[in-house]
């Protein structure tokens, strides 16, 4: 037996994440569920339907310790019937078939019906993908202990595109990866371990993910070759695996590929030879991957090539690719993370926060309808607290997709606990007022506010080849929660956390209570001991973990917080600052621009204030910094206490994995507390009112 197999066996629960399908020990639940789950029938035939059936078989065999019978769907003993509504005549079971009219193509029906002999459960999708999602919905109900003997559930995903962006490099590394190396690439080769990719596809389909780009948005020389005939057959093997679980494969591409691959001397998007090159290349890709999703593109940012090199704009660049993809129904996902990383931050007229809006807003309406602009949730870079990007909703005539980051680049890198769902809920619930009150981010990215042709949400993945996928076992909750939230943004953070804990750790009440509370409190805890009041950054350059109050890659241009002996914060007001606040719709524009109205949690993002400025809580800014940094350390100590209480209730691997991470977090929190408090004590000369030790 290989060491890899032994490792998986020793950490079986960690590897399986929330798809453990533990044996049901409760006798009453066992009898109720078994009466429904042990006779399965599938109607129709497709690779996705087969995946749904195999998932049911695997789950039922594990939970009931016996294999289900697979019967003909006409058999009156069938207790679960799964298929699409094209193949299952709902009226035969007394169900109004028009119910399917209100579903989109990935929607489904779970309904208890009587087949003339017995009650049975229909799992009927609008398409085979819908049937797969219905299967996972049923299994989720069982794992969380819900009744399934009288169901009527009609559900569709709220967002059309539900995507993951891998930041994997072909050398096997993962940019901003905190969970080991890539599961897709190693030593500049494409992996042949399709079993692990299949397991990843199962995890993603269980929470409704339907698209993935498998390589880093920063496409270097080796990765440029992914679109060549040498590597496309191997990319196709990966795409085949994802296809079986309803997931389309995308590739991040190098805008300068015509040059990098040695065919042309220019990548000018208006050059006819360049246009032809891309059209030929796209035909080649679709010959290998008939349902290829399209391209993800990072251009003209952080030294990546783009249309600016040829005095063209981003509409020119993206439209050229869109024209090549259009005959195959492919799309271009064009990232709006475009800014001059060499700009002088000391120049108040130059504000990185403004960059995306300034670059793209004037181009609204100039993009082809198979171009989607991908916009980070905040204007900077996935900080622990920043305002919603004013780009979201600003372009009425251009498809938009929102970008989150599941990988905790600036939130503890999966060493420190940070459950991101509450933060994402804040983003989705935010009212932009783009078309008046009620213009929430949810309504923009689901396409309903502006009737976008393409819309949805993407996120940077947090997985690697660590045995538990995410380094910190508790970070699995962010991947799970991302999928569940973008499927249904109405779910609460509490509901999502509870689902994940029950499916992952079982139904013990202490386990459920402690881990749920740890998750829900964690983002605020992390914010307390790092960068409260919206100032952001203050991290070590390059690797972005741990405090460095004046640190950032481009620190030669000054700091982001503009702290001096008198005060701290960035003036982004219309009258005296960078004018960034003016990019928002009213009344948000007025609120952020006003020192009196600006929410305290974003105060230092929008305003430069004296250390003695009083917050709405009555605390001064400097005292708030002292208090939160001391409090944050105490809160991490309490996390350790809560986790230690579970030692006899959780397997050794996962218990020790999380405990080790919490100890790292405590050391990190103390370092943040001491460095930040010391820095601002020395900068301001103002002592802590509580006379605590500041070095």
XYZ file of C-alpha atoms in Angstrom:
695
model
C 0.000 0.000 0.000
C 1.487 3.364 -1.021
C 2.285 6.067 1.517
C -0.240 8.298 -0.248
C -3.031 5.762 0.223
C -2.070 5.261 3.865
C -2.144 9.001 4.402
C -5.657 9.211 2.977
C -6.830 6.297 5.148
C -5.395 7.903 8.295
C -7.082 11.204 7.454
C -10.191 9.805 5.758
C -12.620 12.254 7.335
C -10.430 15.238 6.487
C -10.057 14.125 2.862
C -13.783 13.511 2.364
C -14.662 17.001 3.640
C -18.462 17.299 3.860
C -19.123 14.205 1.735
C -18.343 11.697 4.468
C -21.769 10.026 4.479
C -21.254 8.648 7.967
C -23.230 5.607 9.039
C -26.541 6.621 10.600
C -26.519 5.435 14.201
C -29.879 6.810 15.329
C -32.354 3.936 14.974
C -35.392 6.089 14.246
C -33.594 8.103 11.591
C -32.092 4.956 10.104
C -35.510 3.380 9.642
C -37.052 6.549 8.185
C -34.254 7.180 5.717
C -33.720 3.522 4.800
C -37.379 3.110 3.851
C -36.803 5.721 1.135
C -33.186 5.311 0.081
C -32.602 1.608 -0.584
C -34.432 1.211 -3.917
C -33.134 3.509 -6.643
C -34.183 3.966 -10.241
C -32.721 6.238 -12.901
C -34.569 7.324 -16.021
C -32.467 8.294 -19.039
C -28.782 8.059 -19.732
C -26.006 10.647 -19.624
C -22.623 10.987 -17.980
C -24.077 13.490 -15.494
C -27.060 11.269 -14.606
C -24.617 8.442 -14.056
C -22.622 10.664 -11.678
C -25.805 11.404 -9.746
C -26.642 7.706 -9.488
C -23.101 6.783 -8.433
C -23.140 9.489 -5.746
C -26.402 8.088 -4.390
C -25.042 4.550 -4.399
C -21.846 5.606 -2.615
C -23.740 7.652 -0.032
C -26.439 5.077 0.668
C -23.935 2.234 0.955
C -21.902 4.261 3.438
C -24.790 5.587 5.532
C -26.801 2.355 5.742
C -24.000 -0.179 5.483
C -25.796 -1.929 2.632
C -25.942 -1.416 -1.092
C -29.167 -0.075 -2.586
C -31.130 -1.998 -5.183
C -31.061 -0.457 -8.644
C -34.429 -1.142 -10.221
C -36.357 -0.233 -13.331
C -38.160 3.029 -12.741
C -41.464 1.389 -13.599
C -40.954 -1.013 -10.704
C -43.553 -0.103 -8.046
C -40.947 -0.828 -5.349
C -38.702 2.027 -6.506
C -38.488 4.488 -3.646
C -36.302 7.124 -5.361
C -36.657 7.928 -9.044
C -34.185 10.302 -10.615
C -34.033 11.767 -14.088
C -34.985 14.809 -16.126
C -38.476 16.111 -16.679
C -38.160 15.261 -20.370
C -37.905 11.576 -19.398
C -40.199 11.474 -16.373
C -43.846 12.248 -16.992
C -44.772 14.217 -13.909
C -48.486 13.975 -14.586
C -48.204 10.196 -14.127
C -47.474 10.973 -10.487
C -50.129 13.662 -10.060
C -47.637 16.520 -10.339
C -48.475 19.606 -12.389
C -45.771 19.623 -15.086
C -45.982 23.422 -15.394
C -44.047 23.600 -12.146
C -40.918 23.113 -14.254
C -41.636 26.314 -16.199
C -40.453 28.438 -13.292
C -37.088 26.681 -13.145
C -33.957 27.566 -15.071
C -31.936 24.850 -16.788
C -30.148 23.845 -13.582
C -33.234 23.786 -11.382
C -34.936 20.744 -9.926
C -37.899 19.264 -8.103
C -37.774 17.011 -5.046
C -41.259 15.760 -4.365
C -42.824 12.907 -2.454
C -45.498 11.203 -4.568
C -47.475 7.970 -4.566
C -46.878 5.573 -7.440
C -50.020 3.568 -6.766
C -48.322 1.115 -4.426
C -46.151 3.212 -2.143
C -44.769 6.668 -1.506
C -41.635 7.430 -3.462
C -39.393 10.425 -3.980
C -38.900 12.092 -7.347
C -35.552 13.800 -8.047
C -36.351 15.549 -11.305
C -34.088 18.090 -12.970
C -34.869 20.572 -15.704
C -31.668 19.071 -17.152
C -29.365 16.287 -16.037
C -27.353 18.899 -14.134
C -30.493 19.754 -12.215
C -30.924 16.070 -11.352
C -27.361 15.968 -10.014
C -28.028 19.023 -7.837
C -31.292 17.480 -6.620
C -29.348 14.378 -5.580
C -26.938 16.431 -3.531
C -29.825 18.351 -1.973
C -31.381 15.101 -0.786
C -28.076 13.853 0.626
C -27.550 17.170 2.398
C -30.944 16.834 4.074
C -30.026 13.383 5.333
C -26.596 14.461 6.556
C -28.102 17.354 8.501
C -30.849 15.197 10.028
C -33.826 16.709 8.230
C -37.029 14.765 7.548
C -37.379 13.492 3.974
C -40.675 11.593 4.110
C -42.869 14.429 2.817
C -40.920 16.729 0.534
C -41.938 19.400 -1.942
C -38.856 21.377 -2.912
C -38.587 23.452 -6.078
C -35.246 25.176 -6.467
C -33.021 26.909 -9.022
C -29.628 28.570 -8.606
C -29.841 32.343 -8.264
C -26.621 32.947 -10.183
C -26.013 31.763 -13.730
C -22.202 31.433 -13.574
C -20.818 29.929 -10.365
C -17.116 29.725 -10.936
C -13.797 28.915 -9.305
C -10.494 30.395 -10.446
C -7.504 28.193 -9.686
C -4.269 30.122 -9.317
C -2.194 27.014 -10.105
C 1.125 27.158 -11.951
C 2.500 24.325 -14.055
C 5.578 23.946 -11.854
C 3.156 22.697 -9.204
C 3.078 25.827 -7.070
C -0.108 27.734 -6.322
C 0.005 31.518 -6.175
C -1.564 32.550 -2.886
C -1.998 28.861 -2.179
C -1.931 27.809 1.456
C -2.886 24.143 1.136
C 0.068 22.509 -0.533
C 0.769 22.267 -4.235
C -1.457 22.010 -7.285
C -3.703 19.007 -7.919
C -3.581 19.855 -11.644
C 0.118 20.380 -12.397
C 3.523 19.189 -11.245
C 7.011 19.823 -12.578
C 5.606 21.561 -15.660
C 3.436 18.574 -16.477
C -0.334 18.068 -16.344
C -1.322 15.566 -13.683
C -2.432 12.066 -14.527
C -4.142 11.660 -11.124
C -7.683 12.093 -12.374
C -9.122 10.369 -9.283
C -8.272 13.349 -7.113
C -9.703 15.701 -9.717
C -12.845 13.565 -9.783
C -13.119 13.907 -5.994
C -12.685 17.665 -6.365
C -15.430 17.734 -8.998
C -17.713 15.841 -6.601
C -17.089 18.385 -3.868
C -17.762 21.286 -6.236
C -20.925 19.820 -7.767
C -22.308 19.118 -4.293
C -22.477 22.873 -3.665
C -23.479 23.842 -7.194
C -20.241 25.076 -8.804
C -20.607 24.894 -12.604
C -17.382 26.427 -13.997
C -13.656 26.342 -13.282
C -10.508 27.846 -14.753
C -7.667 25.499 -13.934
C -4.583 27.728 -14.194
C -3.318 30.971 -12.744
C -4.540 34.306 -14.117
C -0.866 35.285 -14.192
C 0.014 33.187 -17.236
C 3.748 32.728 -17.625
C 5.730 31.183 -20.468
C 5.112 27.526 -19.601
C 1.396 27.995 -18.930
C 0.988 29.757 -22.281
C 1.468 26.314 -23.846
C -1.779 24.986 -22.362
C -3.569 26.116 -25.521
C -1.213 24.201 -27.832
C -1.792 20.830 -29.466
C 0.949 19.354 -27.273
C -1.029 19.871 -24.045
C -4.662 20.195 -25.127
C -5.304 16.413 -25.086
C -4.320 16.339 -21.409
C -6.401 19.438 -20.651
C -9.262 17.613 -22.372
C -8.908 14.710 -19.936
C -9.411 17.112 -17.047
C -12.351 18.717 -18.827
C -13.907 15.276 -19.350
C -13.731 14.646 -15.604
C -15.358 17.967 -14.719
C -17.973 17.537 -17.443
C -19.340 14.443 -15.709
C -20.214 16.687 -12.777
C -21.757 19.551 -14.730
C -18.664 21.777 -14.585
C -17.313 23.659 -17.624
C -13.575 24.087 -18.003
C -11.953 27.450 -18.770
C -8.312 28.422 -19.271
C -6.509 31.578 -18.263
C -4.589 32.823 -21.266
C -1.635 35.075 -21.978
C -2.766 38.044 -24.048
C 0.617 37.965 -25.796
C 0.279 34.289 -26.793
C 0.729 34.969 -30.536
C 4.173 36.340 -29.706
C 5.059 33.963 -26.868
C 4.290 30.901 -28.987
C 6.530 32.243 -31.716
C 3.977 32.702 -34.481
C 3.680 36.513 -34.741
C 5.619 39.602 -33.792
C 2.612 41.462 -32.420
C -0.445 40.843 -30.228
C -2.244 44.021 -31.342
C -5.951 43.159 -31.000
C -6.844 45.157 -34.132
C -4.235 43.444 -36.292
C -5.888 41.102 -38.816
C -3.219 38.439 -38.448
C -3.681 38.467 -34.680
C -7.443 38.106 -35.049
C -6.981 35.175 -37.411
C -4.429 33.591 -35.077
C -6.906 33.589 -32.206
C -9.754 32.302 -34.373
C -7.611 29.393 -35.505
C -6.489 28.741 -31.946
C -10.045 28.695 -30.637
C -11.073 26.181 -33.313
C -8.202 23.977 -32.203
C -9.257 24.173 -28.560
C -12.878 23.271 -29.308
C -11.745 20.321 -31.403
C -10.337 18.875 -28.188
C -12.927 20.238 -25.720
C -16.324 20.676 -27.443
C -17.935 22.343 -24.416
C -14.956 24.541 -23.533
C -16.158 27.509 -21.481
C -13.798 30.193 -22.702
C -10.925 32.381 -21.518
C -10.093 34.164 -18.280
C -7.822 37.146 -18.926
C -5.669 39.357 -16.748
C -4.209 42.124 -18.885
C -2.314 45.383 -18.373
C -1.891 44.827 -14.645
C 1.111 43.936 -12.510
C 3.387 43.619 -15.532
C 1.073 41.345 -17.541
C 0.747 42.177 -21.264
C -2.438 43.653 -22.677
C -3.962 46.001 -25.228
C -2.370 49.099 -23.634
C 0.909 48.032 -25.259
C -0.655 48.912 -28.623
C -2.572 52.031 -27.549
C -5.787 49.990 -27.548
C -8.354 49.803 -24.753
C -9.819 46.868 -22.883
C -12.867 46.723 -25.117
C -10.565 46.281 -28.124
C -8.650 43.506 -26.388
C -11.596 41.547 -25.033
C -13.736 41.933 -28.154
C -11.033 40.419 -30.330
C -11.090 37.273 -28.179
C -14.883 37.330 -27.962
C -15.188 37.284 -31.746
C -13.034 34.166 -31.887
C -15.095 32.415 -29.214
C -18.558 33.517 -30.336
C -19.181 30.778 -32.967
C -18.655 28.182 -30.234
C -20.741 29.970 -27.568
C -17.575 30.656 -25.589
C -17.144 33.645 -23.307
C -14.347 35.974 -22.247
C -14.012 36.673 -18.535
C -11.960 39.878 -18.445
C -10.608 40.870 -15.039
C -10.923 44.502 -13.969
C -7.966 44.288 -11.599
C -6.070 46.870 -13.639
C -3.871 49.485 -12.002
C -0.387 50.920 -12.289
C 1.574 49.087 -9.612
C 4.470 51.515 -10.063
C 2.443 54.615 -9.273
C 3.541 56.994 -6.531
C 1.159 56.423 -3.580
C 2.311 59.704 -2.019
C 0.620 61.581 -4.856
C -2.919 62.102 -3.554
C -4.214 62.507 -7.104
C -3.245 58.880 -7.780
C -5.470 56.404 -5.952
C -5.347 52.683 -6.658
C -8.927 52.381 -5.383
C -10.097 54.502 -8.317
C -8.329 52.493 -11.001
C -10.928 49.923 -12.130
C -13.727 52.488 -12.362
C -11.542 55.015 -14.165
C -10.377 52.424 -16.709
C -13.661 50.672 -17.444
C -16.611 53.011 -16.776
C -15.966 55.085 -19.953
C -16.141 51.850 -22.003
C -19.644 50.843 -20.942
C -21.601 49.558 -23.939
C -18.512 48.930 -26.071
C -17.998 45.289 -25.087
C -19.394 42.343 -27.076
C -22.186 40.447 -25.399
C -20.009 37.403 -24.707
C -17.539 39.494 -22.684
C -17.946 39.542 -18.911
C -16.057 41.971 -16.700
C -14.870 40.276 -13.499
C -14.827 42.775 -10.616
C -13.256 42.184 -7.210
C -15.680 42.729 -4.345
C -13.623 45.655 -3.082
C -11.622 48.318 -4.925
C -8.280 47.265 -3.495
C -7.380 43.589 -3.035
C -9.459 41.263 -0.845
C -8.784 43.134 2.387
C -10.351 42.197 5.710
C -12.592 45.269 5.421
C -13.073 47.538 2.429
C -16.088 49.123 0.767
C -17.911 47.509 -2.118
C -16.264 48.288 -5.448
C -18.126 51.170 -7.132
C -17.655 49.244 -10.393
C -20.433 46.875 -9.329
C -23.541 48.246 -10.965
C -21.749 51.129 -12.649
C -21.895 49.566 -16.126
C -25.500 49.093 -17.139
C -24.661 47.845 -20.624
C -21.811 45.445 -19.847
C -22.002 41.956 -18.362
C -20.471 41.716 -14.905
C -19.340 38.909 -12.653
C -18.320 39.469 -9.036
C -14.992 38.098 -7.759
C -14.398 36.827 -4.233
C -11.259 35.209 -2.837
C -11.771 31.995 -0.874
C -8.028 31.712 -0.312
C -7.372 33.910 2.703
C -4.512 35.929 1.249
C -5.008 38.869 3.601
C -7.084 37.028 6.198
C -4.633 34.629 7.778
C -3.802 32.342 4.856
C -5.666 29.335 6.275
C -3.408 29.326 9.315
C -5.656 31.822 11.078
C -9.369 31.034 11.221
C -11.504 33.369 9.124
C -14.980 32.260 8.035
C -15.690 34.470 5.037
C -19.428 33.958 4.538
C -20.511 36.870 6.805
C -18.225 39.205 4.827
C -19.632 37.984 1.511
C -23.167 38.368 2.839
C -22.378 42.019 3.589
C -21.225 42.446 0.007
C -24.251 40.769 -1.581
C -26.747 42.580 0.657
C -25.201 46.009 0.033
C -27.531 48.448 -1.730
C -25.662 50.268 -4.492
C -28.659 52.476 -5.425
C -27.592 51.980 -9.043
C -31.251 52.152 -10.090
C -32.608 53.537 -6.859
C -33.270 51.792 -3.568
C -33.180 48.006 -3.743
C -30.324 47.807 -6.259
C -28.401 45.271 -4.209
C -25.204 43.640 -5.320
C -27.152 40.366 -5.423
C -29.577 41.826 -7.969
C -26.699 43.121 -10.091
C -24.600 39.971 -10.233
C -27.568 37.652 -10.748
C -28.331 39.666 -13.891
C -31.816 40.761 -12.901
C -31.216 44.477 -12.334
C -29.817 45.183 -15.803
C -30.908 41.997 -17.604
C -27.342 40.957 -18.326
C -26.885 38.098 -20.789
C -24.100 36.638 -18.643
C -23.587 37.213 -14.946
C -22.690 35.475 -11.726
C -19.872 35.096 -9.215
C -16.322 33.748 -9.365
C -13.817 33.157 -6.592
C -10.166 32.289 -6.134
C -10.017 28.693 -4.901
C -8.441 27.734 -1.587
C -7.555 24.086 -2.293
C -4.271 22.283 -2.831
C -2.890 18.793 -2.567
C -2.810 18.745 1.239
C -4.611 15.657 2.465
C -7.468 17.784 3.834
C -7.555 19.986 0.698
C -7.444 23.325 2.548
C -4.518 23.139 4.982
C -6.688 24.133 7.917
C -9.617 21.718 8.117
C -11.921 24.545 9.210
C -11.103 26.408 5.978
C -13.174 23.791 4.163
C -16.160 25.774 5.436
C -15.243 28.661 3.130
C -15.277 26.486 0.013
C -18.547 24.866 1.052
C -20.063 28.187 2.062
C -19.049 29.906 -1.156
C -20.934 27.377 -3.263
C -24.012 27.386 -1.067
C -24.158 31.187 -0.838
C -23.844 31.896 -4.546
C -26.460 29.230 -5.270
C -28.839 30.899 -2.811
C -27.773 34.320 -1.495
C -30.765 34.321 0.859
C -29.132 31.697 3.054
C -27.763 33.134 6.287
C -24.210 32.662 7.483
C -25.630 30.788 10.469
C -27.508 28.347 8.232
C -24.468 27.690 6.061
C -22.147 27.210 9.034
C -24.608 24.810 10.681
C -25.003 22.748 7.503
C -21.268 22.421 7.088
C -20.588 21.441 10.695
C -23.317 18.778 10.679
C -22.140 17.254 7.396
C -18.465 17.444 8.371
C -18.382 16.632 12.086
C -21.735 15.053 12.891
C -24.622 16.047 15.123
C -23.069 16.248 18.599
C -24.576 19.376 20.144
C -21.348 20.624 21.738
C -19.437 20.172 18.482
C -22.147 22.002 16.561
C -22.354 24.869 19.046
C -18.629 25.380 19.521
C -17.519 25.158 15.902
C -20.440 27.243 14.622
C -19.678 30.025 17.090
C -15.962 29.834 16.270
C -16.719 30.261 12.590
C -19.211 33.086 12.985
C -16.951 35.112 15.307
C -13.721 34.532 13.397
C -13.723 37.327 10.828
C -14.316 39.971 13.500
C -11.605 38.418 15.660
C -9.115 38.539 12.804
C -10.050 42.145 12.057
C -9.615 43.112 15.706
C -5.972 42.095 15.948
C -4.967 43.193 12.438
C -6.421 46.274 10.702
C -9.687 47.630 12.134
C -11.499 50.710 10.828
C -10.851 49.831 7.194
C -7.230 50.857 6.881
C -6.079 47.572 5.321
C -2.634 46.286 4.321
C 0.065 46.609 7.062
C 1.279 43.147 6.018
C 4.710 41.781 5.227
C 5.619 42.395 1.590
C 5.444 39.574 -0.937
C 4.057 36.769 1.229
C 1.397 38.913 2.965
C 1.371 37.072 6.320
C 2.046 38.798 9.610
C 2.349 42.485 10.494
C 4.555 45.065 8.871
C 2.873 48.363 9.567
C 4.699 50.276 6.847
C 5.087 47.277 4.588
C 3.900 46.553 1.112
C 5.566 45.580 -2.157
C 5.677 49.163 -3.351
C 6.590 50.687 0.017
C 9.205 52.900 -1.627
C 6.207 54.993 -2.613
C 5.107 55.369 0.997
C 2.513 53.524 3.065
C -1.163 52.939 2.446
C -2.276 54.250 5.829
C -0.657 57.724 5.603
C -0.044 57.756 9.367
C 1.944 60.653 10.764
C 2.353 62.077 14.252
C -1.054 63.716 14.066
C -3.356 61.153 12.503
C -4.076 58.250 10.214
C -6.208 57.329 7.205
C -6.604 58.075 3.519
C -8.510 61.151 2.425
C -10.716 59.906 -0.404
C -13.263 62.690 -0.172
C -14.424 64.714 -3.155
C -13.397 68.093 -1.798
C -9.901 67.528 -0.392
C -8.915 63.970 -1.232
C -8.614 61.619 -4.178
C -12.302 61.963 -5.094
C -12.835 58.221 -4.847
C -15.990 58.635 -2.738
C -17.550 60.349 -5.748
C -17.552 57.100 -7.736
C -20.530 55.785 -5.751
C -24.200 56.336 -6.433
C -26.058 58.614 -4.028
C -26.716 58.369 -1.113
C -23.639 56.155 -0.629
C -21.538 58.915 -2.142
C -22.719 61.358 0.513
C -22.349 58.872 3.369
C -18.775 57.904 2.520
C -17.767 61.477 1.763
C -19.013 62.726 5.127
C -16.797 62.339 8.158
C -19.884 62.417 10.373
C -21.875 59.817 8.415
C -19.153 57.413 7.302
C -19.457 54.059 9.105
C -16.724 53.618 11.699
C -15.644 50.279 10.223
C -14.635 52.116 7.015
C -13.596 55.428 8.522
C -9.883 55.227 7.740
C -10.502 54.006 4.213
C -12.247 57.289 3.366
C -10.867 59.842 5.830
C -7.608 61.004 7.371
C -8.390 61.843 10.997
C -6.524 62.779 14.190
C -5.745 59.936 16.580
C -8.061 61.678 19.036
C -11.040 61.605 16.644
C -14.001 60.106 18.466
C -15.820 57.170 16.909
C -19.558 56.681 17.226
C -18.811 54.317 20.102
C -17.218 57.177 22.026
C -13.711 55.712 21.775
C -10.921 57.649 20.159
C -9.299 56.116 17.092
C -6.059 55.433 18.959
C -7.816 53.870 21.940
C -9.918 51.744 19.613
C -6.716 50.427 18.059
C -5.273 49.563 21.463
C -8.496 47.952 22.664
C -9.199 45.856 19.587
C -5.668 44.499 19.377
C -5.674 43.395 23.000
C -9.192 42.016 22.612
C -8.287 40.069 19.478
C -5.568 38.125 21.278
C -7.965 37.264 24.107
C -10.527 36.099 21.563
C -8.017 33.749 19.908
C -7.218 32.305 23.328
C -10.937 31.653 23.740
C -11.041 29.914 20.334
C -8.411 27.502 21.610
C -10.462 26.844 24.748
C -13.567 26.073 22.677
C -11.684 23.759 20.345
C -9.898 21.918 23.175
C -13.303 21.023 24.636
C -13.902 18.850 21.550
C -10.829 16.621 21.848
C -12.803 13.457 22.612
C -15.463 14.208 19.992
C -13.319 14.621 16.848
C -10.838 12.264 15.207
C -7.193 12.776 16.089
C -6.057 14.029 12.675
C -8.581 16.842 12.386
C -8.389 17.779 16.063
C -4.608 18.163 15.983
C -4.649 19.869 12.592
C -6.954 22.636 13.823
C -5.280 22.932 17.221
C -1.890 23.422 15.567
C -3.366 26.148 13.365
C -4.977 27.901 16.324
C -1.626 27.966 18.113
C -0.088 29.568 15.008
C -2.936 32.070 15.026
C -2.323 32.993 18.655
C 1.341 33.685 17.955
C 0.347 35.758 14.931
C -2.264 37.702 16.906
C 0.248 38.562 19.612
C 2.743 39.746 17.017
C 0.100 41.943 15.383
C -0.972 43.333 18.763
C 2.544 44.211 19.842
C 3.775 45.651 16.555
C 0.668 47.707 15.779
C 0.167 49.068 19.273
C 3.860 49.915 19.648
C 3.987 51.604 16.261
C 1.013 53.855 16.916
C 2.001 54.587 20.506
C 5.359 55.821 19.275
C 3.824 57.604 16.301
C 1.086 59.377 18.295
C 2.698 59.700 21.726
C -0.713 58.899 23.251
C -0.735 56.306 26.041
C -3.239 53.492 26.488
C -5.986 54.650 28.875
C -5.974 51.194 30.510
C -2.237 51.270 31.182
C -1.564 47.919 29.514
C 1.972 47.096 28.505
C 2.912 48.499 25.109
C 6.526 47.906 24.175
